[in-house]
Amino acid sequence: MKYLAAYLLLVQGGNASPSASDISSLLESVGVEVEESRLSTLLKDLEGKDINELIAEGNTKLASVPSGGAAVASGSGASGAAAGGAAEEAKEEAKEEEKEESDDDMGFGLFD
């Protein structure tokens, strides 16, 4: 990751095609030890590719990744009963937390 970050920093700084020595000197300037094998693998993978196109392609792939919380699966049988029981417990916990987080028991409000 640090090699890719250094590559992207150099591209952003105006170097359209950073070399291994450019990346090495950047990383060494901040005290990072460079592994030549990883650096050469990165440069080989990026050879002949436009970094902006790769970023755009990555963004489209990230858009398809689900980022919401886990949904409770409704079903029949034991799994449905377990899901229903978990939902009830979650509701009860939320009510208890709501009571605990109330400012009424502290004797003052935020804007008093």
PDB file of C-alpha atoms in Angstrom:
ATOM      1  CA  MET A   1       0.000   0.000   0.000  1.00  0.00           C
ATOM      2  CA  LYS A   2       2.816   2.410   0.819  1.00  0.00           C
ATOM      3  CA  TYR A   3       4.313   1.897  -2.642  1.00  0.00           C
ATOM      4  CA  LEU A   4       1.023   2.672  -4.327  1.00  0.00           C
ATOM      5  CA  ALA A   5       0.537   5.728  -2.118  1.00  0.00           C
ATOM      6  CA  ALA A   6       4.006   6.982  -3.038  1.00  0.00           C
ATOM      7  CA  TYR A   7       3.284   6.345  -6.720  1.00  0.00           C
ATOM      8  CA  LEU A   8       0.024   8.296  -6.504  1.00  0.00           C
ATOM      9  CA  LEU A   9       1.706  11.171  -4.653  1.00  0.00           C
ATOM     10  CA  LEU A  10       4.327  11.434  -7.372  1.00  0.00           C
ATOM     11  CA  VAL A  11       1.681  11.369 -10.106  1.00  0.00           C
ATOM     12  CA  GLN A  12      -0.284  14.054  -8.279  1.00  0.00           C
ATOM     13  CA  GLY A  13       2.903  16.096  -8.019  1.00  0.00           C
ATOM     14  CA  GLY A  14       3.330  16.132 -11.788  1.00  0.00           C
ATOM     15  CA  ASN A  15       5.425  13.028 -12.503  1.00  0.00           C
ATOM     16  CA  ALA A  16       3.217  11.159 -14.986  1.00  0.00           C
ATOM     17  CA  SER A  17       5.326   7.993 -14.890  1.00  0.00           C
ATOM     18  CA  PRO A  18       7.311   7.605 -11.641  1.00  0.00           C
ATOM     19  CA  SER A  19      10.294   5.282 -11.777  1.00  0.00           C
ATOM     20  CA  ALA A  20      11.471   2.861  -9.100  1.00  0.00           C
ATOM     21  CA  SER A  21      14.164   5.303  -8.015  1.00  0.00           C
ATOM     22  CA  ASP A  22      11.585   8.126  -7.719  1.00  0.00           C
ATOM     23  CA  ILE A  23       9.390   6.008  -5.459  1.00  0.00           C
ATOM     24  CA  SER A  24      12.364   4.726  -3.458  1.00  0.00           C
ATOM     25  CA  SER A  25      13.720   8.207  -2.833  1.00  0.00           C
ATOM     26  CA  LEU A  26      10.291   9.449  -1.727  1.00  0.00           C
ATOM     27  CA  LEU A  27       9.789   6.572   0.691  1.00  0.00           C
ATOM     28  CA  GLU A  28      13.338   6.760   2.059  1.00  0.00           C
ATOM     29  CA  SER A  29      12.926  10.502   2.648  1.00  0.00           C
ATOM     30  CA  VAL A  30      10.306   9.681   5.297  1.00  0.00           C
ATOM     31  CA  GLY A  31      12.222   6.756   6.790  1.00  0.00           C
ATOM     32  CA  VAL A  32      10.453   3.852   5.077  1.00  0.00           C
ATOM     33  CA  GLU A  33      12.548   0.844   4.103  1.00  0.00           C
ATOM     34  CA  VAL A  34      11.930  -0.133   0.475  1.00  0.00           C
ATOM     35  CA  GLU A  35      11.494  -3.750  -0.632  1.00  0.00           C
ATOM     36  CA  GLU A  36      12.612  -3.790  -4.256  1.00  0.00           C
ATOM     37  CA  SER A  37      10.569  -6.917  -5.077  1.00  0.00           C
ATOM     38  CA  ARG A  38       7.279  -5.301  -4.052  1.00  0.00           C
ATOM     39  CA  LEU A  39       8.152  -2.075  -5.809  1.00  0.00           C
ATOM     40  CA  SER A  40       9.018  -3.862  -9.040  1.00  0.00           C
ATOM     41  CA  THR A  41       5.789  -5.887  -8.859  1.00  0.00           C
ATOM     42  CA  LEU A  42       3.750  -2.680  -8.509  1.00  0.00           C
ATOM     43  CA  LEU A  43       5.517  -0.999 -11.421  1.00  0.00           C
ATOM     44  CA  LYS A  44       5.087  -4.115 -13.582  1.00  0.00           C
ATOM     45  CA  ASP A  45       1.346  -4.177 -12.786  1.00  0.00           C
ATOM     46  CA  LEU A  46       0.938  -0.472 -13.595  1.00  0.00           C
ATOM     47  CA  GLU A  47       3.095  -0.510 -16.732  1.00  0.00           C
ATOM     48  CA  GLY A  48       1.277   0.928 -19.738  1.00  0.00           C
ATOM     49  CA  LYS A  49      -1.873   1.766 -17.770  1.00  0.00           C
ATOM     50  CA  ASP A  50      -3.430   5.141 -17.075  1.00  0.00           C
ATOM     51  CA  ILE A  51      -3.798   5.641 -13.329  1.00  0.00           C
ATOM     52  CA  ASN A  52      -6.940   7.763 -13.725  1.00  0.00           C
ATOM     53  CA  GLU A  53      -8.653   4.965 -15.662  1.00  0.00           C
ATOM     54  CA  LEU A  54      -7.660   2.446 -12.992  1.00  0.00           C
ATOM     55  CA  ILE A  55      -9.110   4.658 -10.264  1.00  0.00           C
ATOM     56  CA  ALA A  56     -12.354   5.117 -12.224  1.00  0.00           C
ATOM     57  CA  GLU A  57     -12.600   1.357 -12.745  1.00  0.00           C
ATOM     58  CA  GLY A  58     -12.016   0.772  -9.029  1.00  0.00           C
ATOM     59  CA  ASN A  59     -14.749   3.253  -8.131  1.00  0.00           C
ATOM     60  CA  THR A  60     -17.284   1.366 -10.245  1.00  0.00           C
ATOM     61  CA  LYS A  61     -16.290  -1.865  -8.517  1.00  0.00           C
ATOM     62  CA  LEU A  62     -16.656  -0.262  -5.073  1.00  0.00           C
ATOM     63  CA  ALA A  63     -20.106   1.013  -5.999  1.00  0.00           C
ATOM     64  CA  SER A  64     -21.306  -2.579  -6.332  1.00  0.00           C
ATOM     65  CA  VAL A  65     -20.061  -3.614  -2.874  1.00  0.00           C
ATOM     66  CA  PRO A  66     -22.852  -3.633  -0.286  1.00  0.00           C
ATOM     67  CA  SER A  67     -22.064  -1.227   2.518  1.00  0.00           C
ATOM     68  CA  GLY A  68     -25.179  -1.440   4.664  1.00  0.00           C
ATOM     69  CA  GLY A  69     -25.573  -3.394   7.852  1.00  0.00           C
ATOM     70  CA  ALA A  70     -26.550  -7.010   7.943  1.00  0.00           C
ATOM     71  CA  ALA A  71     -30.216  -7.574   7.242  1.00  0.00           C
ATOM     72  CA  VAL A  72     -32.241  -9.952   9.346  1.00  0.00           C
ATOM     73  CA  ALA A  73     -33.292 -12.823   7.156  1.00  0.00           C
ATOM     74  CA  SER A  74     -36.924 -13.751   7.526  1.00  0.00           C
ATOM     75  CA  GLY A  75     -37.632 -17.393   7.165  1.00  0.00           C
ATOM     76  CA  SER A  76     -39.582 -20.246   8.600  1.00  0.00           C
ATOM     77  CA  GLY A  77     -38.584 -22.687  11.269  1.00  0.00           C
ATOM     78  CA  ALA A  78     -35.780 -22.274  13.738  1.00  0.00           C
ATOM     79  CA  SER A  79     -33.920 -19.622  11.791  1.00  0.00           C
ATOM     80  CA  GLY A  80     -37.041 -17.464  11.597  1.00  0.00           C
ATOM     81  CA  ALA A  81     -37.634 -17.854  15.316  1.00  0.00           C
ATOM     82  CA  ALA A  82     -34.012 -17.027  16.082  1.00  0.00           C
ATOM     83  CA  ALA A  83     -34.163 -13.942  13.876  1.00  0.00           C
ATOM     84  CA  GLY A  84     -37.380 -12.819  15.538  1.00  0.00           C
ATOM     85  CA  GLY A  85     -35.890 -13.331  18.992  1.00  0.00           C
ATOM     86  CA  ALA A  86     -32.778 -11.378  18.045  1.00  0.00           C
ATOM     87  CA  ALA A  87     -34.902  -8.518  16.729  1.00  0.00           C
ATOM     88  CA  GLU A  88     -36.885  -8.370  19.971  1.00  0.00           C
ATOM     89  CA  GLU A  89     -33.686  -8.353  22.030  1.00  0.00           C
ATOM     90  CA  ALA A  90     -32.285  -5.546  19.909  1.00  0.00           C
ATOM     91  CA  LYS A  91     -35.419  -3.480  20.474  1.00  0.00           C
ATOM     92  CA  GLU A  92     -35.240  -4.041  24.217  1.00  0.00           C
ATOM     93  CA  GLU A  93     -31.547  -3.069  24.306  1.00  0.00           C
ATOM     94  CA  ALA A  94     -32.282   0.080  22.321  1.00  0.00           C
ATOM     95  CA  LYS A  95     -34.973   1.063  24.835  1.00  0.00           C
ATOM     96  CA  GLU A  96     -32.594   0.476  27.746  1.00  0.00           C
ATOM     97  CA  GLU A  97     -29.820   2.508  26.094  1.00  0.00           C
ATOM     98  CA  GLU A  98     -32.270   5.290  25.350  1.00  0.00           C
ATOM     99  CA  LYS A  99     -33.143   5.489  29.042  1.00  0.00           C
ATOM    100  CA  GLU A 100     -29.467   5.482  30.061  1.00  0.00           C
ATOM    101  CA  GLU A 101     -28.527   8.223  27.611  1.00  0.00           C
ATOM    102  CA  SER A 102     -31.199  10.585  28.827  1.00  0.00           C
ATOM    103  CA  ASP A 103     -29.999  13.956  30.179  1.00  0.00           C
ATOM    104  CA  ASP A 104     -32.913  14.154  32.609  1.00  0.00           C
ATOM    105  CA  ASP A 105     -31.096  12.176  35.280  1.00  0.00           C
ATOM    106  CA  MET A 106     -28.084  14.507  35.261  1.00  0.00           C
ATOM    107  CA  GLY A 107     -30.009  17.590  36.373  1.00  0.00           C
ATOM    108  CA  PHE A 108     -28.994  19.893  33.546  1.00  0.00           C
ATOM    109  CA  GLY A 109     -29.333  20.216  29.800  1.00  0.00           C
ATOM    110  CA  LEU A 110     -26.884  21.148  27.127  1.00  0.00           C
ATOM    111  CA  PHE A 111     -28.347  24.632  26.537  1.00  0.00           C
ATOM    112  CA  ASP A 112     -29.487  25.541  30.090  1.00  0.00           C
TER     113      ASP A 112
END
